[in-house]
mmCIF file of C-alpha atoms and ligand atoms in Angstrom:
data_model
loop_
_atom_site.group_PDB
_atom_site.id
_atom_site.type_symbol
_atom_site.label_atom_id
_atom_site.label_comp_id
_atom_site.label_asym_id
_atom_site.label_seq_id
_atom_site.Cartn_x
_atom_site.Cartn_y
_atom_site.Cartn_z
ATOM 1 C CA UNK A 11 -189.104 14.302 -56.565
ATOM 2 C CA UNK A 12 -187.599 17.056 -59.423
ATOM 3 C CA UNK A 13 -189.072 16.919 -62.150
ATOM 4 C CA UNK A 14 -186.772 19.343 -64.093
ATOM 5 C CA UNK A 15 -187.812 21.223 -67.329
ATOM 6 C CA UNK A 16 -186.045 23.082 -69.380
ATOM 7 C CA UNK A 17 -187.076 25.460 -72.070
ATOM 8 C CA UNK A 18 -185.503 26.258 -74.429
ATOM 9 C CA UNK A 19 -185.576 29.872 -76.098
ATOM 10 C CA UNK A 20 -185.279 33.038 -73.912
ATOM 11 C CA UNK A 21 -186.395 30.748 -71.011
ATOM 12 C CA UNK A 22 -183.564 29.720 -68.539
ATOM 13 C CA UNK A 23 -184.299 26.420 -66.173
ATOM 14 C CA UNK A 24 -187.334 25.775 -64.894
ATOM 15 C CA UNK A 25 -188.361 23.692 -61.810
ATOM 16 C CA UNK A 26 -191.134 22.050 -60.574
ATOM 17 C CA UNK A 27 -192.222 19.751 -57.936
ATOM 18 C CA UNK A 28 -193.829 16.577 -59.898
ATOM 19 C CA UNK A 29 -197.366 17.017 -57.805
ATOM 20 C CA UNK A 30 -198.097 20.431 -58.600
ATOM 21 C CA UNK A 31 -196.834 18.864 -62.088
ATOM 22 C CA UNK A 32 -199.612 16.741 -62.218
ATOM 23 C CA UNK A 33 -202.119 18.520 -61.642
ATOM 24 C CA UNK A 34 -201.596 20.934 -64.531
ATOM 25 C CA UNK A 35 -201.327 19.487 -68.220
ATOM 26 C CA UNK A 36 -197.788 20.653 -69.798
ATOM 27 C CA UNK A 37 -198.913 20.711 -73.062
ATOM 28 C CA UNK A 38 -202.227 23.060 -72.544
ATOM 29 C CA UNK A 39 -199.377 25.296 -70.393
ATOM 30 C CA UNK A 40 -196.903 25.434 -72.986
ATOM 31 C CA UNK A 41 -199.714 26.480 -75.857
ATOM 32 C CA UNK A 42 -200.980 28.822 -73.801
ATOM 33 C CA UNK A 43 -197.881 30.773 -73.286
ATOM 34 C CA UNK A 44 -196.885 30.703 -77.281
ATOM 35 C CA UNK A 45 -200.867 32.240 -77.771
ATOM 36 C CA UNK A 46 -200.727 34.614 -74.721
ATOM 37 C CA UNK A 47 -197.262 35.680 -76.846
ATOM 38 C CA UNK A 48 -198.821 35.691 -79.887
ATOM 39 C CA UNK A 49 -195.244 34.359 -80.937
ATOM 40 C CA UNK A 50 -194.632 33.875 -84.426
ATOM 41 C CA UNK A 51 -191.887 31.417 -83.050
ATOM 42 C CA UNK A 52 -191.256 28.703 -80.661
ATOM 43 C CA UNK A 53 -189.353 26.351 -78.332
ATOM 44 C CA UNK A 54 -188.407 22.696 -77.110
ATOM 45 C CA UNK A 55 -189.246 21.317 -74.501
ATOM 46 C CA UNK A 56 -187.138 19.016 -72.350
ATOM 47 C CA UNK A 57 -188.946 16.627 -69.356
ATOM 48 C CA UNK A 58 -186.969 14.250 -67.118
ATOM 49 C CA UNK A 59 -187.619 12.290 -64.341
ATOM 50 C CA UNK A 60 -185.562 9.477 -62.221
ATOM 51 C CA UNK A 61 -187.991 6.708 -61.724
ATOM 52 C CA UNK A 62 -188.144 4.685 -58.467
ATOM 53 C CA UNK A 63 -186.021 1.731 -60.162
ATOM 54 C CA UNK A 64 -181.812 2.566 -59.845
ATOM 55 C CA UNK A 65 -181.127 4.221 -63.566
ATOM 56 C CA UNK A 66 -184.556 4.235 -65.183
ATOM 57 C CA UNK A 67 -185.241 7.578 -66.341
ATOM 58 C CA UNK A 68 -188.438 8.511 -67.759
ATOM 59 C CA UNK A 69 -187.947 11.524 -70.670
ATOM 60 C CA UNK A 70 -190.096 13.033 -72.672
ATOM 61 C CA UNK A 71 -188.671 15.897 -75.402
ATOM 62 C CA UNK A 72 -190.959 18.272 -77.691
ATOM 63 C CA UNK A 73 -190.970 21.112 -79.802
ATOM 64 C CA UNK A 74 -193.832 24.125 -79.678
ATOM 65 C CA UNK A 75 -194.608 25.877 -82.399
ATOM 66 C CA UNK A 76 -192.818 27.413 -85.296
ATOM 67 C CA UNK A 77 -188.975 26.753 -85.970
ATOM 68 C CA UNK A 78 -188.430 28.763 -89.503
ATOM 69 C CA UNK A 79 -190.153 31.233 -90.969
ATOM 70 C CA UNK A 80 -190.664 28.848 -94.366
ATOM 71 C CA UNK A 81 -193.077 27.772 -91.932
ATOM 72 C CA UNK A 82 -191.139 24.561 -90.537
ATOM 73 C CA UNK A 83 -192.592 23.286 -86.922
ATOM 74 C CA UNK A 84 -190.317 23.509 -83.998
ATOM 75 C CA UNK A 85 -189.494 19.790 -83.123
ATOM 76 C CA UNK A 86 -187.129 17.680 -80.922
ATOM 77 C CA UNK A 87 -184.436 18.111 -82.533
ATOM 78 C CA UNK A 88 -184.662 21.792 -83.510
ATOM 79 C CA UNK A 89 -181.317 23.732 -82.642
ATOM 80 C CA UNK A 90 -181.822 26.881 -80.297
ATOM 81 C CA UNK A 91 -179.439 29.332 -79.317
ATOM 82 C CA UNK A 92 -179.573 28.264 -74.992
ATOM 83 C CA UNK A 93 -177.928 31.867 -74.540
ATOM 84 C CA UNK A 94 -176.967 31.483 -70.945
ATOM 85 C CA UNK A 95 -177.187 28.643 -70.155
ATOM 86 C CA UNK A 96 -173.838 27.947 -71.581
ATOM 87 C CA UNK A 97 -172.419 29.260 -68.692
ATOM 88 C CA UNK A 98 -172.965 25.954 -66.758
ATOM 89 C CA UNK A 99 -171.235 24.255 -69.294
ATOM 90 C CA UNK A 100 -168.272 26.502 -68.610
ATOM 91 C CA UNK A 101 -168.494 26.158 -64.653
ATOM 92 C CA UNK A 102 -168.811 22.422 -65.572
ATOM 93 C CA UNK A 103 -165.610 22.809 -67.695
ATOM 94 C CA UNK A 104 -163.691 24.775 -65.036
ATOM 95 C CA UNK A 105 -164.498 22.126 -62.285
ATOM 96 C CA UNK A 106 -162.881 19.559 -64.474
ATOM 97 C CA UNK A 107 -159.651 21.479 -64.520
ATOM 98 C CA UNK A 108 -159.826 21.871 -60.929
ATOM 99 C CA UNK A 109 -160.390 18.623 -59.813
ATOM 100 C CA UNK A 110 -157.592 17.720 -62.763
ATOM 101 C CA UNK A 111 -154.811 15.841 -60.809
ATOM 102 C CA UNK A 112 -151.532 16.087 -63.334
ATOM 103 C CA UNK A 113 -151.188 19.656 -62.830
ATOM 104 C CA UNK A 114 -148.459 20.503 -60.987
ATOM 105 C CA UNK A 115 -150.047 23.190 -59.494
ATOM 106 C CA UNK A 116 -153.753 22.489 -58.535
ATOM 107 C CA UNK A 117 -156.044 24.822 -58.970
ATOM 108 C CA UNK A 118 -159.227 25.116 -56.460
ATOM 109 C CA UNK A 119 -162.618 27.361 -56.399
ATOM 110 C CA UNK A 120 -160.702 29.440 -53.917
ATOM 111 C CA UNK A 121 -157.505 30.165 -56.517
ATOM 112 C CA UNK A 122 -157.087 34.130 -57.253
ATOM 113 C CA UNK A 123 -157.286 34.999 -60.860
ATOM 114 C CA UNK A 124 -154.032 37.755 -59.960
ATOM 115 C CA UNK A 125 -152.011 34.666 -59.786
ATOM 116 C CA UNK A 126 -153.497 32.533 -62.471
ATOM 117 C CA UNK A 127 -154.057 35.458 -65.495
ATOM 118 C CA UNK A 128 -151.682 37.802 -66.576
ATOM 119 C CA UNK A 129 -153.930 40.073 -68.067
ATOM 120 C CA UNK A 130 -156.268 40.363 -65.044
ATOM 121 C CA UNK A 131 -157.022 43.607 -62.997
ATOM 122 C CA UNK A 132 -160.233 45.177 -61.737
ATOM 123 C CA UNK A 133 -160.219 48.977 -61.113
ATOM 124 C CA UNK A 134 -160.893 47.955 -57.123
ATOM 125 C CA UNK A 135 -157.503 46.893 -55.691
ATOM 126 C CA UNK A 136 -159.578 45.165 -53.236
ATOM 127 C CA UNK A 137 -161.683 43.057 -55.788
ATOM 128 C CA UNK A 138 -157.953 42.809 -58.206
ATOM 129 C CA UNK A 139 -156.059 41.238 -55.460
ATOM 130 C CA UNK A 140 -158.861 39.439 -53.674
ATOM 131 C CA UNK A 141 -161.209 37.826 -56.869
ATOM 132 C CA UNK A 142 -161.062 33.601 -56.887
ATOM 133 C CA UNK A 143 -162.846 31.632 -59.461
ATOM 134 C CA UNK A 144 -165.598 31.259 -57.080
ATOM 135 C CA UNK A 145 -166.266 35.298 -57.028
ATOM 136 C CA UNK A 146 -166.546 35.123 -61.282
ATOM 137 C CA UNK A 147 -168.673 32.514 -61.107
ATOM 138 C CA UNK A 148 -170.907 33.946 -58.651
ATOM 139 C CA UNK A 149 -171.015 37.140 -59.776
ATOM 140 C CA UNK A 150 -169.967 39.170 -57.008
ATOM 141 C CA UNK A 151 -166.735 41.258 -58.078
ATOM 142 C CA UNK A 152 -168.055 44.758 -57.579
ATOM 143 C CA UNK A 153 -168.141 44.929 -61.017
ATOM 144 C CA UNK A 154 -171.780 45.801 -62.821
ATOM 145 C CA UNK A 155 -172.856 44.492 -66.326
ATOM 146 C CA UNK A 156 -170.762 46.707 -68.438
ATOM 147 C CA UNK A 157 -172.418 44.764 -71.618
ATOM 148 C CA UNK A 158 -170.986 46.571 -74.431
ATOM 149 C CA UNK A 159 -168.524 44.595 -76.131
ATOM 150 C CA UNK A 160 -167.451 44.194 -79.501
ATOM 151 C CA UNK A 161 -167.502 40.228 -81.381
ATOM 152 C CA UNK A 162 -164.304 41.065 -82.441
ATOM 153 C CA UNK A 163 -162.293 41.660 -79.811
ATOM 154 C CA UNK A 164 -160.554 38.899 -77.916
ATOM 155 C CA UNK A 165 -160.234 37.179 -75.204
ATOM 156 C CA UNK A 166 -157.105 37.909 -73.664
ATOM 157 C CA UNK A 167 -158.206 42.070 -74.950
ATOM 158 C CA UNK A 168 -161.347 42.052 -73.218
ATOM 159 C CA UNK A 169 -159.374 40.926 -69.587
ATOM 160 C CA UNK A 170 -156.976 43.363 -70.622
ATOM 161 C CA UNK A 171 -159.746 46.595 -70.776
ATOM 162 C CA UNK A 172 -161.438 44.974 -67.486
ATOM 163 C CA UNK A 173 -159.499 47.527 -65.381
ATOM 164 C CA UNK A 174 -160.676 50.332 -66.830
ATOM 165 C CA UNK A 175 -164.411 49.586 -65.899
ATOM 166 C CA UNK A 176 -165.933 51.117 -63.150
ATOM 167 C CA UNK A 177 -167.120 49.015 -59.825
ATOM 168 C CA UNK A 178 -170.662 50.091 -58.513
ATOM 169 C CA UNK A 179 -170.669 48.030 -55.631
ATOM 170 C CA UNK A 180 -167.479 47.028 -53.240
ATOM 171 C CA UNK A 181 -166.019 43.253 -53.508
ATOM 172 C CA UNK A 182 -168.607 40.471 -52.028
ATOM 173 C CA UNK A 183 -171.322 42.982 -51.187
ATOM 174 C CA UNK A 184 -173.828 41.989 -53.623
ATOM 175 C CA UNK A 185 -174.768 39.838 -56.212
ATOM 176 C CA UNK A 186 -174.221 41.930 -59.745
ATOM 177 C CA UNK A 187 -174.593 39.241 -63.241
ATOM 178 C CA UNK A 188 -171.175 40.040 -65.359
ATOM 179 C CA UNK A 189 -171.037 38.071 -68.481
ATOM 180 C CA UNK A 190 -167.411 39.534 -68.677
ATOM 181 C CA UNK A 191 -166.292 37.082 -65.518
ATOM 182 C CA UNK A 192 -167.944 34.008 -68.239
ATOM 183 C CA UNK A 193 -165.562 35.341 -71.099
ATOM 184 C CA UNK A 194 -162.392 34.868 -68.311
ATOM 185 C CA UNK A 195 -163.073 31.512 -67.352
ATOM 186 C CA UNK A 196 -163.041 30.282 -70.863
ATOM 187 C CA UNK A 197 -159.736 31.435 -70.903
ATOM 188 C CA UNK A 198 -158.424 28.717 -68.607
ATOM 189 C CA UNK A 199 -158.633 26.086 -70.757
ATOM 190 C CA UNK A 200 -155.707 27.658 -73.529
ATOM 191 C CA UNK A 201 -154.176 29.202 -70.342
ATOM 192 C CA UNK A 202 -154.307 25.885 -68.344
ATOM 193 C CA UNK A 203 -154.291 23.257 -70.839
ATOM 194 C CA UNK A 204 -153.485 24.508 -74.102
ATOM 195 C CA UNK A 205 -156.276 24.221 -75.678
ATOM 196 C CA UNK A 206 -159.117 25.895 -77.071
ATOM 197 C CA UNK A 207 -162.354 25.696 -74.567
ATOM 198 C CA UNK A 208 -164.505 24.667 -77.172
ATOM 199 C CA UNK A 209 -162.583 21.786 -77.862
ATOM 200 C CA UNK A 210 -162.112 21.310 -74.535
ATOM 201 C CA UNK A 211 -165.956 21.718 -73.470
ATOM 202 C CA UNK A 212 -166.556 19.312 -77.092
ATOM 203 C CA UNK A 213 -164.295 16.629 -75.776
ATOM 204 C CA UNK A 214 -165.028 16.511 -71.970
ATOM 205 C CA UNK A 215 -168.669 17.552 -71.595
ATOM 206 C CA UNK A 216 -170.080 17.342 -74.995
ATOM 207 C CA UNK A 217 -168.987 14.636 -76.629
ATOM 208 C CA UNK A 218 -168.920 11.713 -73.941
ATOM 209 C CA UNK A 219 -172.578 12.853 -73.128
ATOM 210 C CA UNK A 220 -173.431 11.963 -76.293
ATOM 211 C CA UNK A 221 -174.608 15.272 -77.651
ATOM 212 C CA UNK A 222 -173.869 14.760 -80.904
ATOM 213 C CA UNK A 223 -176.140 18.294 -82.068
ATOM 214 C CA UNK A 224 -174.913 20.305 -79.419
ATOM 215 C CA UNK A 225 -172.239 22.905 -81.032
ATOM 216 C CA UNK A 226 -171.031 26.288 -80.289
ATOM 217 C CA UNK A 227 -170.919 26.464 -84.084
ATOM 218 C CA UNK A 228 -173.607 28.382 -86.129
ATOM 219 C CA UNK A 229 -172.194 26.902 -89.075
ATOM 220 C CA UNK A 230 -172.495 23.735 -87.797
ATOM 221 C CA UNK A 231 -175.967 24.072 -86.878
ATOM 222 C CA UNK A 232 -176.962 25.733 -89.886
ATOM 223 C CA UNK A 233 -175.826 23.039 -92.445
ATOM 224 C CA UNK A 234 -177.711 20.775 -90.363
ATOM 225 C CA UNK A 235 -180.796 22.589 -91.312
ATOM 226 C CA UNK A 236 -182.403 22.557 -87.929
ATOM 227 C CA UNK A 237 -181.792 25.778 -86.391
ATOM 228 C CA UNK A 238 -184.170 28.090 -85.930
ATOM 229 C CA UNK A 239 -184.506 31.623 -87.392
ATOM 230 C CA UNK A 240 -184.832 33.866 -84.681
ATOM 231 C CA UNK A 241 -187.458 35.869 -85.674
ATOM 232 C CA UNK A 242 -188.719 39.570 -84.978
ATOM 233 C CA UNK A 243 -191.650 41.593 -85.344
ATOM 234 C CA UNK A 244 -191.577 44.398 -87.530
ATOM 235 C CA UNK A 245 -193.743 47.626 -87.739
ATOM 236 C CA UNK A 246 -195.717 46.809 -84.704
ATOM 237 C CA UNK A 247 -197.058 49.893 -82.826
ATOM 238 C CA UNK A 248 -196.440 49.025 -79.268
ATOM 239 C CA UNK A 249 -198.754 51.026 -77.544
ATOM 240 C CA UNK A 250 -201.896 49.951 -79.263
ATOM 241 C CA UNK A 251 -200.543 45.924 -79.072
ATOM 242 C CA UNK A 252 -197.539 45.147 -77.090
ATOM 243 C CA UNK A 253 -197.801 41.316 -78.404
ATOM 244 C CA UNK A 254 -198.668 42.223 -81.987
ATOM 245 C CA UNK A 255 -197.348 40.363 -84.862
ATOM 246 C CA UNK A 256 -196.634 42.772 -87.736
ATOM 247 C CA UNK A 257 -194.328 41.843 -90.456
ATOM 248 C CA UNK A 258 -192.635 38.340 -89.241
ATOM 249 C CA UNK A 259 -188.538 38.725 -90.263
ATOM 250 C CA UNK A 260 -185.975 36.239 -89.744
ATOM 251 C CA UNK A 261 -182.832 37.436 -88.117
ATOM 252 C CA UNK A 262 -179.654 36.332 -88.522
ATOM 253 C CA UNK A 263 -178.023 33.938 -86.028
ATOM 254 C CA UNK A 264 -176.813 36.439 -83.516
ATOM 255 C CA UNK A 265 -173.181 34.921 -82.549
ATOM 256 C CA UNK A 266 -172.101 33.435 -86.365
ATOM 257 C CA UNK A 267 -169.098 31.352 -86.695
ATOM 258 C CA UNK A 268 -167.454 28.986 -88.315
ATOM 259 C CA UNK A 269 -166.690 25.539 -87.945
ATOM 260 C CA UNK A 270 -164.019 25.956 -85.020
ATOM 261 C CA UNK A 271 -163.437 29.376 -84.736
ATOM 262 C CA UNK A 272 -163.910 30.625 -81.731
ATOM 263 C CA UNK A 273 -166.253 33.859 -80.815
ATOM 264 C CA UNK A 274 -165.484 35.824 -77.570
ATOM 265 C CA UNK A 275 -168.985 36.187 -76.435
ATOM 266 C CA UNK A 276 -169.045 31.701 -76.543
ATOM 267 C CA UNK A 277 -168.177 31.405 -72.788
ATOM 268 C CA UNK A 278 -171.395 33.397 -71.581
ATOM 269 C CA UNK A 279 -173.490 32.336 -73.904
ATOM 270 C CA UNK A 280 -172.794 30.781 -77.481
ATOM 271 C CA UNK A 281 -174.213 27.006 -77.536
ATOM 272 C CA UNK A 282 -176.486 25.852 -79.513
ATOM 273 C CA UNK A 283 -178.732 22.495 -78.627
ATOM 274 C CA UNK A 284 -182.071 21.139 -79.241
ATOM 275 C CA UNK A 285 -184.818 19.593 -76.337
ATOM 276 C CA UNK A 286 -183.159 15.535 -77.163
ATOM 277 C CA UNK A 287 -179.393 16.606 -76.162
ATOM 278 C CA UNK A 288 -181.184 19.428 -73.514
ATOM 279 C CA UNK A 289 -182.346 16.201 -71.708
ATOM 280 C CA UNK A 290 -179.287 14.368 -71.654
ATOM 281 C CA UNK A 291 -177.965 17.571 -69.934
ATOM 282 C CA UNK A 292 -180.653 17.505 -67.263
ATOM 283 C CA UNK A 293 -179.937 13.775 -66.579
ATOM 284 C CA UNK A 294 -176.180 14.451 -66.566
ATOM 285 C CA UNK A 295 -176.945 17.138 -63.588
ATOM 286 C CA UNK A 296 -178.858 15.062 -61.310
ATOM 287 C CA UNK A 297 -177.193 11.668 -61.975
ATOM 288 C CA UNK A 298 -173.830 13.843 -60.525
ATOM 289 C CA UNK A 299 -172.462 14.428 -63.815
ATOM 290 C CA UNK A 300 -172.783 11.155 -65.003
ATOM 291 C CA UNK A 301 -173.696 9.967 -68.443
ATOM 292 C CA UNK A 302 -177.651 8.560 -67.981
ATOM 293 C CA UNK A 303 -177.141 5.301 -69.544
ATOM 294 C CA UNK A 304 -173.679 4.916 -69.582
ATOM 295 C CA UNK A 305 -172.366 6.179 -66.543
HETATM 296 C C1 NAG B 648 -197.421 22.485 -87.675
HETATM 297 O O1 NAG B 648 -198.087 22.593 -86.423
HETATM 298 C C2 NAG B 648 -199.429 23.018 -86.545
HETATM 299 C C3 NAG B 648 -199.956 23.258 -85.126
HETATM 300 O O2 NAG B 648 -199.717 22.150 -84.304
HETATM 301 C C4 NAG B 648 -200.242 21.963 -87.317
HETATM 302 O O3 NAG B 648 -201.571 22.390 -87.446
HETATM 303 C C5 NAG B 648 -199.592 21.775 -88.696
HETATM 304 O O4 NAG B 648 -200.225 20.741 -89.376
HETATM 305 C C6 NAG B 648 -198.100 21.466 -88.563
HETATM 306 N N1 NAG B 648 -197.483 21.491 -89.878
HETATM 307 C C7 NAG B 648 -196.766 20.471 -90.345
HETATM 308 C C8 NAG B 648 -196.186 20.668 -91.719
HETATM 309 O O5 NAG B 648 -196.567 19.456 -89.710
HETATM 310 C C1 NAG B 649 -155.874 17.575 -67.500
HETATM 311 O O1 NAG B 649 -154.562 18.040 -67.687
HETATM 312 C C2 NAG B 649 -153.861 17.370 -68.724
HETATM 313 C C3 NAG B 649 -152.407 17.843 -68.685
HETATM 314 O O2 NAG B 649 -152.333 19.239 -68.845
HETATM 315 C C4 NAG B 649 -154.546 17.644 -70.054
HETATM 316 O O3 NAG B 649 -153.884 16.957 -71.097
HETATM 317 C C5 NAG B 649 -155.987 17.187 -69.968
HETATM 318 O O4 NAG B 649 -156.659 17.551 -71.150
HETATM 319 C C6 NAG B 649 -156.677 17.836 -68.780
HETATM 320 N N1 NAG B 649 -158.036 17.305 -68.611
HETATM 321 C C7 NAG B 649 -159.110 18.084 -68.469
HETATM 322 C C8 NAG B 649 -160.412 17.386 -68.277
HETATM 323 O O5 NAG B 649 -159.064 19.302 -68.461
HETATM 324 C C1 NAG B 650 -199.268 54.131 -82.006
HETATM 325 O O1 NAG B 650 -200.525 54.030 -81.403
HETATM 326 C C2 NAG B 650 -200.883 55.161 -80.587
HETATM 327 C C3 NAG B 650 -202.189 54.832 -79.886
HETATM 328 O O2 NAG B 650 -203.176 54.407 -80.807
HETATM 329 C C4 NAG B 650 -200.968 56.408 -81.470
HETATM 330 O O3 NAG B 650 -201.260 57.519 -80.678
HETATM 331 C C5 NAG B 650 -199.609 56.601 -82.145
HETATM 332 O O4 NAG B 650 -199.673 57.675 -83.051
HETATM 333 C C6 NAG B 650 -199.194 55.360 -82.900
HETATM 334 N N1 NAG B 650 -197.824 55.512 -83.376
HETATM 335 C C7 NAG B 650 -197.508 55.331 -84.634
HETATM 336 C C8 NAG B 650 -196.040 55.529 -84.986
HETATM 337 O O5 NAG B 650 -198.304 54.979 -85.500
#
C-alpha cells in the first residue's frame, strides 16, 4: 500500500512503501533532517493512508520546527509556498478543460498549441508546428530552462518572446524541465473559458476540495497570519560551515500579490497551502480526483 507524504518546503513528493514506513519512526526522521540542516526554519508534514475499509482514510498532518522568525512553531496549518508543485494543480486544471464536453471544439492531450495560441512559436519549426499539450507538460520541447524572466511581464508577452529562445536539444529527444511550458498552460483557461486560471483552479480544484487556506494569494495568506517567513542565513562563511546559521533574516514572500491579481510566474509555481489542505490533495490523487469524504 502508498503511503504518500508530502513535505512541504523545498521538498517535492515523497513516496514510500508503508513497511519500510514502519520500520523507521517519521518523527525521529523528520528532526533529524531539520538538525542535520541546522535550519533556522521548517516544514509540514502531510501523512495519508487508505485503510482496508471502502473510504476510511487514516491522516495524520504536522508541522517541524520554526514558522516565523518572532519565533512562532511551524504547525498544521502553517502556509508554505509548495513552489512546484503547483504545476499539478495546473495539469489538473487543463484535464478539466479537456475532458469539458460544451466546447464546440474539444480539446485533447494530443491538441497542438499552433492551433490553439496565437502567440505561440518555438525557434524549432519542428517543435512550433509539432508541440501538443502533452509535450508542455512533459517537458520535452527542445527547449532548455531559459529561467530568466521578469514578474512583470505577462502572460500572453512571455509566449510571445518564446521564439526567440534557443532549443538545445531537438523535439521529443529528451526530457529538459521548462517552467515557461507551466506559464502557457495557464493561459488556457482566459483563452478557453474566459476566465482567469486562478479563479478557475479556485472554483474547480480548490474550492470543492475544501481547501479553504490554499491561495495563490500572498496577501491572502499573509493577513491570515500563518505564512511563514522564508528565512536566510546571513554572513555565513561557507567554506568553514556549509550548514551554518549566521544572522537569521526573514525574506520577503518571493511571488507577492494581491488579493486576485494574477502573477505570471503562478502557473509553475505560485500556491500557497499548509500540511491539513496538503492532505486533502493527496487523498484527492489517489481516490481519482475525488473529494475524500464527499466524493
Ligand atoms: C516550539 O517548539 C519547540 C521544539 O519542539 C518547543 O521546545 C517549544 O516549547 C515550542 N514553543 C512554543 C511556543 O510552543
Ligand atoms: C466548461 O466550459 C464552459 C463553457 O465554456 C465553462 O463555462 C465552464 O467553466 C467550463 N468548465 C471547466 C471545468 O473548465
Ligand atoms: C572563510 O573561511 C576560509 C577557511 O577558514 C578562510 O580561508 C576565508 O578567508 C574565509 N572567508 C571570509 C570571507 O572570511
Amino acid at each position: 500500500m502508498l503511503l504518500p507524504t508530502l513535505i512541504l518546503d523545498c521538498v517535492p513528493l515523497v513516496y514510500c512503501d508503508a513497511a519500510s514506513a514502519n520500520k523507521i519512526n517519521i518523527d525521529a526522521a523528520i528532526k533529524s533532517i531539520l538538525e542535520d540542516f541546522n535550519t533556522p526554519g521548517g516544514f509540514g508534514v502531510a501523512v495519508v493512508r487508505k485503510s482496508t475499509q471502502e473510504s476510511d482514510w487514516i491522516v495524520e498532518t504536522k508541522g517541524y520546527g520554526v514558522a516565523k522568525l518572532d519565533g512562532t512553531n511551524a504547525t498544521k496549518d502553517t502556509l508554505f509556498a509548495i513552489g512546484s508543485n503547483s504545476k499539478l494543480f495546473k495539469a489538473l486544471a487543463t484535464g478539466l478543460l479537456i475532458s469539458n464536453e460544451s466546447f464546440l471544439t474539444r480539446i485533447s492531450w494530443k491538441t497542438k498549441i499552433a492551433s490553439l495560441v496565437p502567440e505561440w512559436g518555438l525557434m524549432d519549426p519542428v517543435a512550433s508546428a509539432e508541440s501538443t499539450i502533452q509535450d508542455m507538460m512533459s517537458h520535452r520541447t527542445g527547449l532548455p530552462r531559459h529561467g530568466l524572466i521578469s514578474l512583470s511581464d505577462t502572460v500572453s508577452e512571455i509566449i510571445r518572446r518564446l521564439r526567440y529562445l534557443k532549443p538545445s536539444a531537438s523535439f521529443r529527444e529528451i526530457w529538459q524541465y521548462n517552467n515557461h511550458m507551466y506559464t502557457l498552460l495557464s493561459y488556457f483557461p482566459p483563452l478557453l473559458v474566459g476566465v482567469s486560471f486562478e479563479k478557475h483552479g479556485n472554483d474547480f480544484i480548490i474550492e470543492p476540495l475544501d481547501m479553504h487556506s490554499t491561495t495563490y494569494f500572498s496577501e491572502r495568506a499573509e493577513k491570515s497570519g500563518k505564512l511563514a517567513d522564508g528565512m536566510m542565513r546571513d554572513g555565513v562563511n561557507q567554506s568553514e560551515d556549509l550548514f551554518g546559521v549566521g544572522r537569521v533574516r526573514a525574506l520577503p514572500y518571493w511571488l507577492p500579490a494581491k488579493e486576485n491579481t494574477g502573477n505570471v510566474f503562478f502557473g509553475a509555481g505560485g500556491l500557497i497551502s499548509n500540511a491539513d489542505d496538503m492532505a486533502i490533495w493527496l487523498q484527492a490523487l489517489l481516490n481519482e480526483g475525488r473529494h475524500p469524504i464527499n466524493n
